Each structure stands twice: as C-alpha cells, then as structure tokens.
Amino acid sequence: MSTYSEKVMDHFNNPRNMGEIENPDGVGKVGNPVCGDVLNLYIRIENDRIIDARFKTFGCGAAIATSSMVTQMIMGKTLNEALEISNRAVAEALDGLPPIKMHCSVLAEAALKSAIDDYFKRK
Amino acid sequence: MKRIYLDHAATTAVRPEVVQAMLPYFSQLFGNASTLYSYGQEAGRAMEEARNIMARFIGAKSSQEIVFTSGGTESDNFAVCGIAWANQKKGDHIITSAVEHHAVLNTCKFLQKRGFKVTYLPVDHYGFVDPDDVKKAITNKTILISIMHANNEVGTMEPIAEIGKIAKENAVYFHTDAVQSFGHIPIRAEELKVDLLSASAHKLYGPKGVGMLYIRKGTKIVPFLYGGEQENKRRASTENVAGIVGFEKACEIAEGTMTEESRRLATLRDKFIKGILEKIEFTQLNGHPTKRLPGNVNVSVKYVEGESMLLKLDGKGICASSGSACTSSILEPSHVLTAMGVPPDVAHSSLRFTLGRENTEEDVDDVLGVLPDIVKELRLMSPLYQEKRGS
C-alpha cells in the first residue's frame, strides 16, 4: 500500500459530492472492474456551466480521492474551464499522489472529458 | 486506539523469550564462530546447538542437513538455483506451480532466461496442485520439483507427501517452500520425502534476517555464496549467531505450543470466516474451508476494492492485507487468486487476515463489528454495487 498525503486521506474518508444526479446532463463512465477501477461521473449543466457534479467509484483510496477532488474542482466552472483541468492538476490539488497511483488521476480526467462529451452528444 | 494486528503471514512480533535468548550474542558473546579462541568457540557452540535442535525439529537425519540463511527468499533462491546449476548436465527442466511465492517464481523466470525449461502447474479453485499433474509433467530432463507446503495468500496446504513420493519414484529433487507453515503445523522432512525445505524465522515469532534451508544429505547442489567455509562450504559469510539462536528459540517454543495453538487459531479462523460470510452479503471464501493454515482467512467482498477496505480498517487500528492490484506495484491482482480461477474483479476485492498468538476472540469480534459498516460505506460509493442492486 502506498503512503498517501493527508489531503488524499481526507477526501477518501470524507468524499465530497458522492452520489448520483437524477437525469444528469452528462455522464462519464470510465475504467473497468477487471482493472480494479470504475468511475462514474455525473454532471448538471446550465448555460455552459457545471452547476453540480457527483461521483460513484469502485477503486482504491487514490481512485476515490481523485474522484472526490475532481467533482470539487469542476463545480461552478464553465465547460471550457473544466476541460482545461488536467490529471496532474487533480493530483497536485491532493498534494500529490504516489507515482504508481497517478493512473487514478488519469481516470478522473478521462471521466470528466467523457461526461462533457456525453453532454455535447445529448445536446 | 487499540490496534489489532492480523497480518501474521507478513511477519510476526518477536517473542520476548526469543529476544532474551538473542541478547547475549550481540555484545557479550559476540565472537566470530570461525575463530578458535573462547569468544568464537562460545558462538560456534551456540550455533551448533541451534542446528541440532532445528534438525530434530524437522526430523532431519543429521544437523549437517541444516543450512542457515538470511531468510525465506534466500532459501528459495538457493534451493532452486543451487539444484539447477548443479544438475544442468542431467537435465534442464523444472516443475513448479502457478501459486508459488515470488521468491520461487521469479527465480524460475530468471532460470528460464538462462535456458532452463519451467512447467508452471495449474491449481484447482481451492489452490491445490494435483499430484497427477506433477507425475505427468516429469520428463527425463526434469531435475527439480518445487511446490510450496502452504500458500501464503489463501493458506491452502498442498499434498506435499504425495508429491514427495512421486519425486522419489522418479529420482527428481523435491523442494518445498514451508515459510508459511514452519513452526505452525508439524513438518517432518522424512515423511514429506522432500530433499530441500525453506523456512524463515520471522514468521514464527523469531527475528527477521534469518532463515534455513534443509538440504538432504547427498543432494547435489552448488553453494549460494562464495567466500569462507561457513555452513559446510555451502554458504559463505560470517554467521548471524544471534539470529540463529533466536530462530532456534522460536522453534523450540513452537514445538511445545504448536498443537494447542493451531487448534485455537483454527477455531478463531472458522468463527471469523463464518462471521464475514453471514454478516456481509456478496462475500466468498477464497481457498479451502478446512485444508488451510490455521490462522488464514481470505475472503472477497464483492463490489468493493481491497485497498480501500484496508485503509478503512487501518483507520480503526486493524492491520490486514489484500490481493488487490492496488496493493502491489504491478497493478495486477494476486497471481494466486488468478490461478485459482477467481475473476479479476473478485480478486481486487480480496481481504486477507492472518491470525497469530496475540489474537483473541475479542479481536475477531471487533473486526466483525466494524467490517460490515466499512463495506456498507464503500458499497454506497460503488457503481458496481449499484448495478448489482439495480439488476
């Protein structure tokens, strides 16, 4: 097991925005149970701005913490601003991740892009 | 916070009696056992006495069959490489199993790169190697069979005596990695018909950094370390006298307590397993219900990832282990569970608790008290659980 920052442990133990959104405007489902990580990200959008974000995650401590962090980071952001959030930024916001856990932040970024994609497809 | 240590398969706390036995050999009786003055002779005598006791403990014919090493990994490397290099004129084929410890598996992989051929035998869903498969795999080029005595992850106890008989009939050297079982269940080298057996002190309340390789008299093996003439020229290096004395003390105590302790642990284990399977839905036992090490509990809690459970348990002071990829550096789930046919997602959801001497029924009750809530909390977050509930 890796050593996590206090911030990672805080988001793992007190996840922000955990849950779902009924009739969301976009959903990003990434990962695979075979790989040990599944992340579902739900977003609500008004006037090109993310007004709500929720997640459900099956995964390790880092996967849950990055999910929680990414929902917090995109809340209130315009779609363009949200699209600029990189996996590295999510990891940095958590005071870093162990190198072997960086893929969890990649998954969070992928879920975000996928949810926004889904929104444009639905429009 | 009260801490509950449930990872005895990883390592154990050294018994106070063992520490006491070791202490004189650091400063007072510090001599190099290879020297002829009194300090050296005292150290040498202590070491030879330890060797005699160890030989008796595993039913070796002579104390010269006991070689002290730096631990289980070295013993495994020594056995596999030592036999391979010494017998390569006779053959180049090694038989092992898919569920061995990496100390054996990665040694075999190394030898494969050097031209040896290795058969990795499959196991059934309990983790058992089929002795018939061993028999069928033997060719006239086979020089070594290496099958573990008991598995470190799921505790499955392999049919070593049966495999030993097959090895003997075919005149193939047989090594068993007994690191997990040594000092916990009785082991008689003669009855098991093994030629080589690995053990490690820190799994039975002895110190880290010392192990043993039993090498049957007459076994053709090359030395592991070159230098001085220690360990009958099989392993150079100034002996770890304090460690060896500690190892011997741990064995001596184990000999007296093993029967009762293994019965006690098996009772706790069975209660633990029953409790998890009854209290938490969508759980399964990994490994065999009874033919497993007395202290081993390995379950999968479906739809929750193992590391996340370990972190929550650690938050409650409970120390356990998992076969999830997230607890390894290779991001693949346990090779043992995978070989047993456990699907990857279920392997990611595995938890291993290994009980030991300081654990009580109260510890088991405490874990059974908190685990259901931990699982509930994490399942609430799990999209897989949501799908399961939805379907």
PDB file of N, CA, C and O in Angstrom, chain B residues 168-232:
ATOM      1  N   LYS B 168      10.350 -38.969  -5.508  1.00  0.00           N
ATOM      2  CA  LYS B 168      11.293 -40.034  -5.125  1.00  0.00           C
ATOM      3  C   LYS B 168      11.276 -41.165  -6.163  1.00  0.00           C
ATOM      4  O   LYS B 168      12.321 -41.635  -6.593  1.00  0.00           O
ATOM      5  N   GLU B 169      10.071 -41.576  -6.540  1.00  0.00           N
ATOM      6  CA  GLU B 169       9.936 -42.673  -7.522  1.00  0.00           C
ATOM      7  C   GLU B 169      10.636 -42.340  -8.836  1.00  0.00           C
ATOM      8  O   GLU B 169      11.106 -43.221  -9.550  1.00  0.00           O
ATOM      9  N   ASN B 170      10.640 -41.040  -9.142  1.00  0.00           N
ATOM     10  CA  ASN B 170      11.235 -40.624 -10.415  1.00  0.00           C
ATOM     11  C   ASN B 170      12.651 -40.068 -10.258  1.00  0.00           C
ATOM     12  O   ASN B 170      13.203 -39.517 -11.210  1.00  0.00           O
ATOM     13  N   ALA B 171      13.175 -40.165  -9.049  1.00  0.00           N
ATOM     14  CA  ALA B 171      14.529 -39.681  -8.758  1.00  0.00           C
ATOM     15  C   ALA B 171      14.735 -38.225  -9.176  1.00  0.00           C
ATOM     16  O   ALA B 171      15.736 -37.868  -9.794  1.00  0.00           O
ATOM     17  N   VAL B 172      13.744 -37.395  -8.838  1.00  0.00           N
ATOM     18  CA  VAL B 172      13.848 -35.957  -9.118  1.00  0.00           C
ATOM     19  C   VAL B 172      13.928 -35.235  -7.771  1.00  0.00           C
ATOM     20  O   VAL B 172      13.215 -35.587  -6.830  1.00  0.00           O
ATOM     21  N   TYR B 173      14.805 -34.260  -7.668  1.00  0.00           N
ATOM     22  CA  TYR B 173      14.895 -33.486  -6.421  1.00  0.00           C
ATOM     23  C   TYR B 173      13.594 -32.752  -6.166  1.00  0.00           C
ATOM     24  O   TYR B 173      12.953 -32.243  -7.090  1.00  0.00           O
ATOM     25  N   PHE B 174      13.229 -32.704  -4.875  1.00  0.00           N
ATOM     26  CA  PHE B 174      11.969 -32.068  -4.498  1.00  0.00           C
ATOM     27  C   PHE B 174      12.220 -31.020  -3.422  1.00  0.00           C
ATOM     28  O   PHE B 174      12.741 -31.328  -2.347  1.00  0.00           O
ATOM     29  N   HIS B 175      11.833 -29.790  -3.739  1.00  0.00           N
ATOM     30  CA  HIS B 175      11.957 -28.685  -2.782  1.00  0.00           C
ATOM     31  C   HIS B 175      10.576 -28.205  -2.386  1.00  0.00           C
ATOM     32  O   HIS B 175       9.676 -28.121  -3.215  1.00  0.00           O
ATOM     33  N   THR B 176      10.413 -27.893  -1.107  1.00  0.00           N
ATOM     34  CA  THR B 176       9.166 -27.257  -0.693  1.00  0.00           C
ATOM     35  C   THR B 176       9.460 -25.982   0.081  1.00  0.00           C
ATOM     36  O   THR B 176      10.353 -25.945   0.931  1.00  0.00           O
ATOM     37  N   ASP B 177       8.720 -24.938  -0.250  1.00  0.00           N
ATOM     38  CA  ASP B 177       8.799 -23.667   0.455  1.00  0.00           C
ATOM     39  C   ASP B 177       7.811 -23.763   1.618  1.00  0.00           C
ATOM     40  O   ASP B 177       6.603 -23.722   1.416  1.00  0.00           O
ATOM     41  N   ALA B 178       8.363 -23.939   2.822  1.00  0.00           N
ATOM     42  CA  ALA B 178       7.498 -24.117   4.002  1.00  0.00           C
ATOM     43  C   ALA B 178       7.502 -22.878   4.885  1.00  0.00           C
ATOM     44  O   ALA B 178       7.243 -22.949   6.086  1.00  0.00           O
ATOM     45  N   VAL B 179       7.793 -21.728   4.279  1.00  0.00           N
ATOM     46  CA  VAL B 179       7.925 -20.494   5.052  1.00  0.00           C
ATOM     47  C   VAL B 179       6.656 -20.190   5.863  1.00  0.00           C
ATOM     48  O   VAL B 179       6.731 -19.756   7.008  1.00  0.00           O
ATOM     49  N   GLN B 180       5.494 -20.452   5.285  1.00  0.00           N
ATOM     50  CA  GLN B 180       4.251 -20.109   5.979  1.00  0.00           C
ATOM     51  C   GLN B 180       3.828 -21.142   7.024  1.00  0.00           C
ATOM     52  O   GLN B 180       3.099 -20.817   7.953  1.00  0.00           O
ATOM     53  N   SER B 181       4.224 -22.375   6.835  1.00  0.00           N
ATOM     54  CA  SER B 181       3.726 -23.441   7.706  1.00  0.00           C
ATOM     55  C   SER B 181       4.709 -23.821   8.806  1.00  0.00           C
ATOM     56  O   SER B 181       4.312 -24.289   9.867  1.00  0.00           O
ATOM     57  N   PHE B 182       5.994 -23.583   8.568  1.00  0.00           N
ATOM     58  CA  PHE B 182       7.040 -23.982   9.502  1.00  0.00           C
ATOM     59  C   PHE B 182       6.818 -23.349  10.879  1.00  0.00           C
ATOM     60  O   PHE B 182       6.697 -22.131  10.986  1.00  0.00           O
ATOM     61  N   GLY B 183       6.734 -24.212  11.884  1.00  0.00           N
ATOM     62  CA  GLY B 183       6.502 -23.704  13.237  1.00  0.00           C
ATOM     63  C   GLY B 183       5.033 -23.526  13.558  1.00  0.00           C
ATOM     64  O   GLY B 183       4.685 -23.161  14.680  1.00  0.00           O
ATOM     65  N   HIS B 184       4.176 -23.781  12.589  1.00  0.00           N
ATOM     66  CA  HIS B 184       2.734 -23.646  12.814  1.00  0.00           C
ATOM     67  C   HIS B 184       2.018 -24.974  12.693  1.00  0.00           C
ATOM     68  O   HIS B 184       1.009 -25.210  13.364  1.00  0.00           O
ATOM     69  N   ILE B 185       2.483 -25.813  11.778  1.00  0.00           N
ATOM     70  CA  ILE B 185       1.956 -27.173  11.693  1.00  0.00           C
ATOM     71  C   ILE B 185       3.158 -28.122  11.632  1.00  0.00           C
ATOM     72  O   ILE B 185       4.228 -27.732  11.165  1.00  0.00           O
ATOM     73  N   PRO B 186       3.005 -29.347  12.132  1.00  0.00           N
ATOM     74  CA  PRO B 186       4.169 -30.241  12.192  1.00  0.00           C
ATOM     75  C   PRO B 186       4.737 -30.531  10.801  1.00  0.00           C
ATOM     76  O   PRO B 186       3.987 -30.723   9.844  1.00  0.00           O
ATOM     77  N   ILE B 187       6.052 -30.511  10.718  1.00  0.00           N
ATOM     78  CA  ILE B 187       6.732 -30.810   9.448  1.00  0.00           C
ATOM     79  C   ILE B 187       7.836 -31.811   9.725  1.00  0.00           C
ATOM     80  O   ILE B 187       8.713 -31.561  10.563  1.00  0.00           O
ATOM     81  N   ARG B 188       7.779 -32.964   9.068  1.00  0.00           N
ATOM     82  CA  ARG B 188       8.839 -33.958   9.182  1.00  0.00           C
ATOM     83  C   ARG B 188       9.385 -34.183   7.775  1.00  0.00           C
ATOM     84  O   ARG B 188       8.684 -34.709   6.908  1.00  0.00           O
ATOM     85  N   ALA B 189      10.615 -33.756   7.571  1.00  0.00           N
ATOM     86  CA  ALA B 189      11.220 -33.825   6.237  1.00  0.00           C
ATOM     87  C   ALA B 189      11.185 -35.244   5.674  1.00  0.00           C
ATOM     88  O   ALA B 189      10.937 -35.449   4.481  1.00  0.00           O
ATOM     89  N   GLU B 190      11.422 -36.233   6.534  1.00  0.00           N
ATOM     90  CA  GLU B 190      11.448 -37.623   6.065  1.00  0.00           C
ATOM     91  C   GLU B 190      10.072 -38.066   5.580  1.00  0.00           C
ATOM     92  O   GLU B 190       9.944 -38.686   4.522  1.00  0.00           O
ATOM     93  N   GLU B 191       9.046 -37.723   6.360  1.00  0.00           N
ATOM     94  CA  GLU B 191       7.687 -38.139   5.987  1.00  0.00           C
ATOM     95  C   GLU B 191       7.232 -37.458   4.697  1.00  0.00           C
ATOM     96  O   GLU B 191       6.506 -38.032   3.896  1.00  0.00           O
ATOM     97  N   LEU B 192       7.647 -36.206   4.541  1.00  0.00           N
ATOM     98  CA  LEU B 192       7.229 -35.465   3.343  1.00  0.00           C
ATOM     99  C   LEU B 192       8.055 -35.865   2.122  1.00  0.00           C
ATOM    100  O   LEU B 192       7.721 -35.515   1.003  1.00  0.00           O
ATOM    101  N   LYS B 193       9.133 -36.587   2.366  1.00  0.00           N
ATOM    102  CA  LYS B 193      10.040 -37.028   1.291  1.00  0.00           C
ATOM    103  C   LYS B 193      10.576 -35.842   0.476  1.00  0.00           C
ATOM    104  O   LYS B 193      10.665 -35.898  -0.743  1.00  0.00           O
ATOM    105  N   VAL B 194      10.885 -34.785   1.187  1.00  0.00           N
ATOM    106  CA  VAL B 194      11.464 -33.626   0.493  1.00  0.00           C
ATOM    107  C   VAL B 194      12.990 -33.704   0.568  1.00  0.00           C
ATOM    108  O   VAL B 194      13.545 -34.276   1.510  1.00  0.00           O
ATOM    109  N   ASP B 195      13.637 -33.141  -0.422  1.00  0.00           N
ATOM    110  CA  ASP B 195      15.093 -33.065  -0.412  1.00  0.00           C
ATOM    111  C   ASP B 195      15.550 -31.712   0.088  1.00  0.00           C
ATOM    112  O   ASP B 195      16.653 -31.577   0.604  1.00  0.00           O
ATOM    113  N   LEU B 196      14.687 -30.707  -0.114  1.00  0.00           N
ATOM    114  CA  LEU B 196      15.021 -29.354   0.322  1.00  0.00           C
ATOM    115  C   LEU B 196      13.775 -28.692   0.885  1.00  0.00           C
ATOM    116  O   LEU B 196      12.673 -28.910   0.374  1.00  0.00           O
ATOM    117  N   LEU B 197      13.983 -27.917   1.942  1.00  0.00           N
ATOM    118  CA  LEU B 197      12.841 -27.245   2.569  1.00  0.00           C
ATOM    119  C   LEU B 197      13.269 -25.872   3.079  1.00  0.00           C
ATOM    120  O   LEU B 197      14.276 -25.752   3.778  1.00  0.00           O
ATOM    121  N   SER B 198      12.497 -24.840   2.697  1.00  0.00           N
ATOM    122  CA  SER B 198      12.827 -23.471   3.109  1.00  0.00           C
ATOM    123  C   SER B 198      11.972 -23.048   4.298  1.00  0.00           C
ATOM    124  O   SER B 198      10.787 -23.360   4.344  1.00  0.00           O
ATOM    125  N   ALA B 199      12.597 -22.322   5.217  1.00  0.00           N
ATOM    126  CA  ALA B 199      11.862 -21.760   6.348  1.00  0.00           C
ATOM    127  C   ALA B 199      12.464 -20.415   6.724  1.00  0.00           C
ATOM    128  O   ALA B 199      13.606 -20.115   6.358  1.00  0.00           O
ATOM    129  N   SER B 200      11.678 -19.622   7.437  1.00  0.00           N
ATOM    130  CA  SER B 200      12.110 -18.288   7.825  1.00  0.00           C
ATOM    131  C   SER B 200      11.697 -18.018   9.267  1.00  0.00           C
ATOM    132  O   SER B 200      10.585 -18.354   9.673  1.00  0.00           O
ATOM    133  N   ALA B 201      12.591 -17.415  10.040  1.00  0.00           N
ATOM    134  CA  ALA B 201      12.341 -17.235  11.478  1.00  0.00           C
ATOM    135  C   ALA B 201      11.233 -16.236  11.799  1.00  0.00           C
ATOM    136  O   ALA B 201      10.463 -16.434  12.733  1.00  0.00           O
ATOM    137  N   HIS B 202      11.131 -15.170  10.995  1.00  0.00           N
ATOM    138  CA  HIS B 202      10.223 -14.092  11.410  1.00  0.00           C
ATOM    139  C   HIS B 202       8.746 -14.414  11.213  1.00  0.00           C
ATOM    140  O   HIS B 202       7.885 -13.616  11.589  1.00  0.00           O
ATOM    141  N   LYS B 203       8.453 -15.569  10.637  1.00  0.00           N
ATOM    142  CA  LYS B 203       7.044 -15.960  10.512  1.00  0.00           C
ATOM    143  C   LYS B 203       6.580 -16.730  11.744  1.00  0.00           C
ATOM    144  O   LYS B 203       5.415 -17.070  11.859  1.00  0.00           O
ATOM    145  N   LEU B 204       7.508 -17.085  12.621  1.00  0.00           N
ATOM    146  CA  LEU B 204       7.121 -17.841  13.816  1.00  0.00           C
ATOM    147  C   LEU B 204       7.657 -17.180  15.069  1.00  0.00           C
ATOM    148  O   LEU B 204       8.158 -17.837  15.978  1.00  0.00           O
ATOM    149  N   TYR B 205       7.552 -15.848  15.093  1.00  0.00           N
ATOM    150  CA  TYR B 205       7.898 -15.055  16.275  1.00  0.00           C
ATOM    151  C   TYR B 205       9.398 -15.051  16.547  1.00  0.00           C
ATOM    152  O   TYR B 205       9.837 -14.866  17.678  1.00  0.00           O
ATOM    153  N   GLY B 206      10.167 -15.269  15.491  1.00  0.00           N
ATOM    154  CA  GLY B 206      11.616 -15.139  15.568  1.00  0.00           C
ATOM    155  C   GLY B 206      12.026 -13.842  14.882  1.00  0.00           C
ATOM    156  O   GLY B 206      11.175 -13.075  14.425  1.00  0.00           O
ATOM    157  N   PRO B 207      13.343 -13.581  14.803  1.00  0.00           N
ATOM    158  CA  PRO B 207      13.810 -12.333  14.197  1.00  0.00           C
ATOM    159  C   PRO B 207      13.789 -12.365  12.664  1.00  0.00           C
ATOM    160  O   PRO B 207      13.820 -13.439  12.057  1.00  0.00           O
ATOM    161  N   LYS B 208      13.762 -11.191  12.069  1.00  0.00           N
ATOM    162  CA  LYS B 208      13.911 -11.079  10.610  1.00  0.00           C
ATOM    163  C   LYS B 208      15.393 -11.288  10.258  1.00  0.00           C
ATOM    164  O   LYS B 208      16.256 -11.128  11.109  1.00  0.00           O
ATOM    165  N   GLY B 209      15.641 -11.628   9.010  1.00  0.00           N
ATOM    166  CA  GLY B 209      17.030 -11.731   8.559  1.00  0.00           C
ATOM    167  C   GLY B 209      17.679 -13.069   8.827  1.00  0.00           C
ATOM    168  O   GLY B 209      18.891 -13.201   8.696  1.00  0.00           O
ATOM    169  N   VAL B 210      16.890 -14.063   9.206  1.00  0.00           N
ATOM    170  CA  VAL B 210      17.473 -15.400   9.360  1.00  0.00           C
ATOM    171  C   VAL B 210      16.471 -16.450   8.903  1.00  0.00           C
ATOM    172  O   VAL B 210      15.274 -16.348   9.144  1.00  0.00           O
ATOM    173  N   GLY B 211      16.991 -17.402   8.162  1.00  0.00           N
ATOM    174  CA  GLY B 211      16.164 -18.490   7.645  1.00  0.00           C
ATOM    175  C   GLY B 211      16.959 -19.763   7.613  1.00  0.00           C
ATOM    176  O   GLY B 211      18.077 -19.833   8.155  1.00  0.00           O
ATOM    177  N   MET B 212      16.375 -20.748   6.982  1.00  0.00           N
ATOM    178  CA  MET B 212      17.019 -22.055   6.961  1.00  0.00           C
ATOM    179  C   MET B 212      16.688 -22.767   5.664  1.00  0.00           C
ATOM    180  O   MET B 212      15.599 -22.589   5.113  1.00  0.00           O
ATOM    181  N   LEU B 213      17.652 -23.517   5.189  1.00  0.00           N
ATOM    182  CA  LEU B 213      17.357 -24.425   4.086  1.00  0.00           C
ATOM    183  C   LEU B 213      17.785 -25.817   4.531  1.00  0.00           C
ATOM    184  O   LEU B 213      18.957 -26.029   4.867  1.00  0.00           O
ATOM    185  N   TYR B 214      16.822 -26.706   4.575  1.00  0.00           N
ATOM    186  CA  TYR B 214      17.142 -28.116   4.840  1.00  0.00           C
ATOM    187  C   TYR B 214      17.596 -28.707   3.513  1.00  0.00           C
ATOM    188  O   TYR B 214      16.917 -28.545   2.490  1.00  0.00           O
ATOM    189  N   ILE B 215      18.756 -29.341   3.530  1.00  0.00           N
ATOM    190  CA  ILE B 215      19.267 -29.997   2.317  1.00  0.00           C
ATOM    191  C   ILE B 215      19.594 -31.442   2.675  1.00  0.00           C
ATOM    192  O   ILE B 215      20.526 -31.695   3.445  1.00  0.00           O
ATOM    193  N   ARG B 216      18.812 -32.352   2.156  1.00  0.00           N
ATOM    194  CA  ARG B 216      19.035 -33.776   2.453  1.00  0.00           C
ATOM    195  C   ARG B 216      20.462 -34.183   2.077  1.00  0.00           C
ATOM    196  O   ARG B 216      20.977 -33.761   1.039  1.00  0.00           O
ATOM    197  N   LYS B 217      21.041 -34.995   2.926  1.00  0.00           N
ATOM    198  CA  LYS B 217      22.399 -35.471   2.697  1.00  0.00           C
ATOM    199  C   LYS B 217      22.474 -36.146   1.327  1.00  0.00           C
ATOM    200  O   LYS B 217      21.589 -36.906   0.953  1.00  0.00           O
ATOM    201  N   GLY B 218      23.510 -35.825   0.559  1.00  0.00           N
ATOM    202  CA  GLY B 218      23.694 -36.448  -0.747  1.00  0.00           C
ATOM    203  C   GLY B 218      23.104 -35.642  -1.894  1.00  0.00           C
ATOM    204  O   GLY B 218      23.272 -35.991  -3.051  1.00  0.00           O
ATOM    205  N   THR B 219      22.414 -34.549  -1.560  1.00  0.00           N
ATOM    206  CA  THR B 219      21.814 -33.714  -2.604  1.00  0.00           C
ATOM    207  C   THR B 219      22.903 -32.932  -3.336  1.00  0.00           C
ATOM    208  O   THR B 219      23.752 -32.295  -2.702  1.00  0.00           O
ATOM    209  N   LYS B 220      22.835 -32.973  -4.649  1.00  0.00           N
ATOM    210  CA  LYS B 220      23.843 -32.274  -5.454  1.00  0.00           C
ATOM    211  C   LYS B 220      23.402 -30.826  -5.654  1.00  0.00           C
ATOM    212  O   LYS B 220      22.428 -30.560  -6.347  1.00  0.00           O
ATOM    213  N   ILE B 221      24.110 -29.920  -5.012  1.00  0.00           N
ATOM    214  CA  ILE B 221      23.723 -28.507  -5.053  1.00  0.00           C
ATOM    215  C   ILE B 221      24.972 -27.640  -5.035  1.00  0.00           C
ATOM    216  O   ILE B 221      25.976 -28.010  -4.412  1.00  0.00           O
ATOM    217  N   VAL B 222      24.925 -26.515  -5.738  1.00  0.00           N
ATOM    218  CA  VAL B 222      26.090 -25.617  -5.697  1.00  0.00           C
ATOM    219  C   VAL B 222      25.897 -24.608  -4.562  1.00  0.00           C
ATOM    220  O   VAL B 222      24.767 -24.300  -4.195  1.00  0.00           O
ATOM    221  N   PRO B 223      26.997 -24.100  -4.005  1.00  0.00           N
ATOM    222  CA  PRO B 223      26.885 -23.129  -2.904  1.00  0.00           C
ATOM    223  C   PRO B 223      26.122 -21.880  -3.339  1.00  0.00           C
ATOM    224  O   PRO B 223      26.043 -21.576  -4.532  1.00  0.00           O
ATOM    225  N   PHE B 224      25.597 -21.192  -2.355  1.00  0.00           N
ATOM    226  CA  PHE B 224      24.851 -19.970  -2.668  1.00  0.00           C
ATOM    227  C   PHE B 224      25.753 -18.744  -2.612  1.00  0.00           C
ATOM    228  O   PHE B 224      25.607 -17.836  -3.414  1.00  0.00           O
ATOM    229  N   LEU B 225      26.650 -18.725  -1.658  1.00  0.00           N
ATOM    230  CA  LEU B 225      27.589 -17.608  -1.536  1.00  0.00           C
ATOM    231  C   LEU B 225      29.006 -18.181  -1.497  1.00  0.00           C
ATOM    232  O   LEU B 225      29.227 -19.223  -0.878  1.00  0.00           O
ATOM    233  N   TYR B 226      29.943 -17.498  -2.152  1.00  0.00           N
ATOM    234  CA  TYR B 226      31.327 -17.964  -2.176  1.00  0.00           C
ATOM    235  C   TYR B 226      32.176 -17.075  -1.282  1.00  0.00           C
ATOM    236  O   TYR B 226      31.972 -15.863  -1.229  1.00  0.00           O
ATOM    237  N   GLY B 227      33.083 -17.691  -0.581  1.00  0.00           N
ATOM    238  CA  GLY B 227      33.943 -16.939   0.340  1.00  0.00           C
ATOM    239  C   GLY B 227      34.568 -17.907   1.312  1.00  0.00           C
ATOM    240  O   GLY B 227      35.276 -18.834   0.898  1.00  0.00           O
ATOM    241  N   GLY B 228      34.236 -17.742   2.579  1.00  0.00           N
ATOM    242  CA  GLY B 228      34.771 -18.623   3.617  1.00  0.00           C
ATOM    243  C   GLY B 228      34.111 -19.992   3.595  1.00  0.00           C
ATOM    244  O   GLY B 228      33.332 -20.313   2.694  1.00  0.00           O
ATOM    245  N   GLU B 229      34.436 -20.762   4.618  1.00  0.00           N
ATOM    246  CA  GLU B 229      33.970 -22.156   4.620  1.00  0.00           C
ATOM    247  C   GLU B 229      32.752 -22.381   5.514  1.00  0.00           C
ATOM    248  O   GLU B 229      32.466 -23.516   5.889  1.00  0.00           O
ATOM    249  N   GLN B 230      32.069 -21.294   5.838  1.00  0.00           N
ATOM    250  CA  GLN B 230      30.920 -21.438   6.736  1.00  0.00           C
ATOM    251  C   GLN B 230      29.842 -22.339   6.135  1.00  0.00           C
ATOM    252  O   GLN B 230      29.784 -22.538   4.930  1.00  0.00           O
ATOM    253  N   GLU B 231      28.989 -22.841   7.022  1.00  0.00           N
ATOM    254  CA  GLU B 231      27.846 -23.682   6.633  1.00  0.00           C
ATOM    255  C   GLU B 231      28.286 -24.817   5.703  1.00  0.00           C
ATOM    256  O   GLU B 231      27.665 -25.074   4.667  1.00  0.00           O
ATOM    257  N   ASN B 232      29.358 -25.461   6.122  1.00  0.00           N
ATOM    258  CA  ASN B 232      29.837 -26.616   5.355  1.00  0.00           C
ATOM    259  C   ASN B 232      30.174 -26.250   3.905  1.00  0.00           C
ATOM    260  O   ASN B 232      29.877 -27.004   2.978  1.00  0.00           O
TER     261      ASN B 232
END
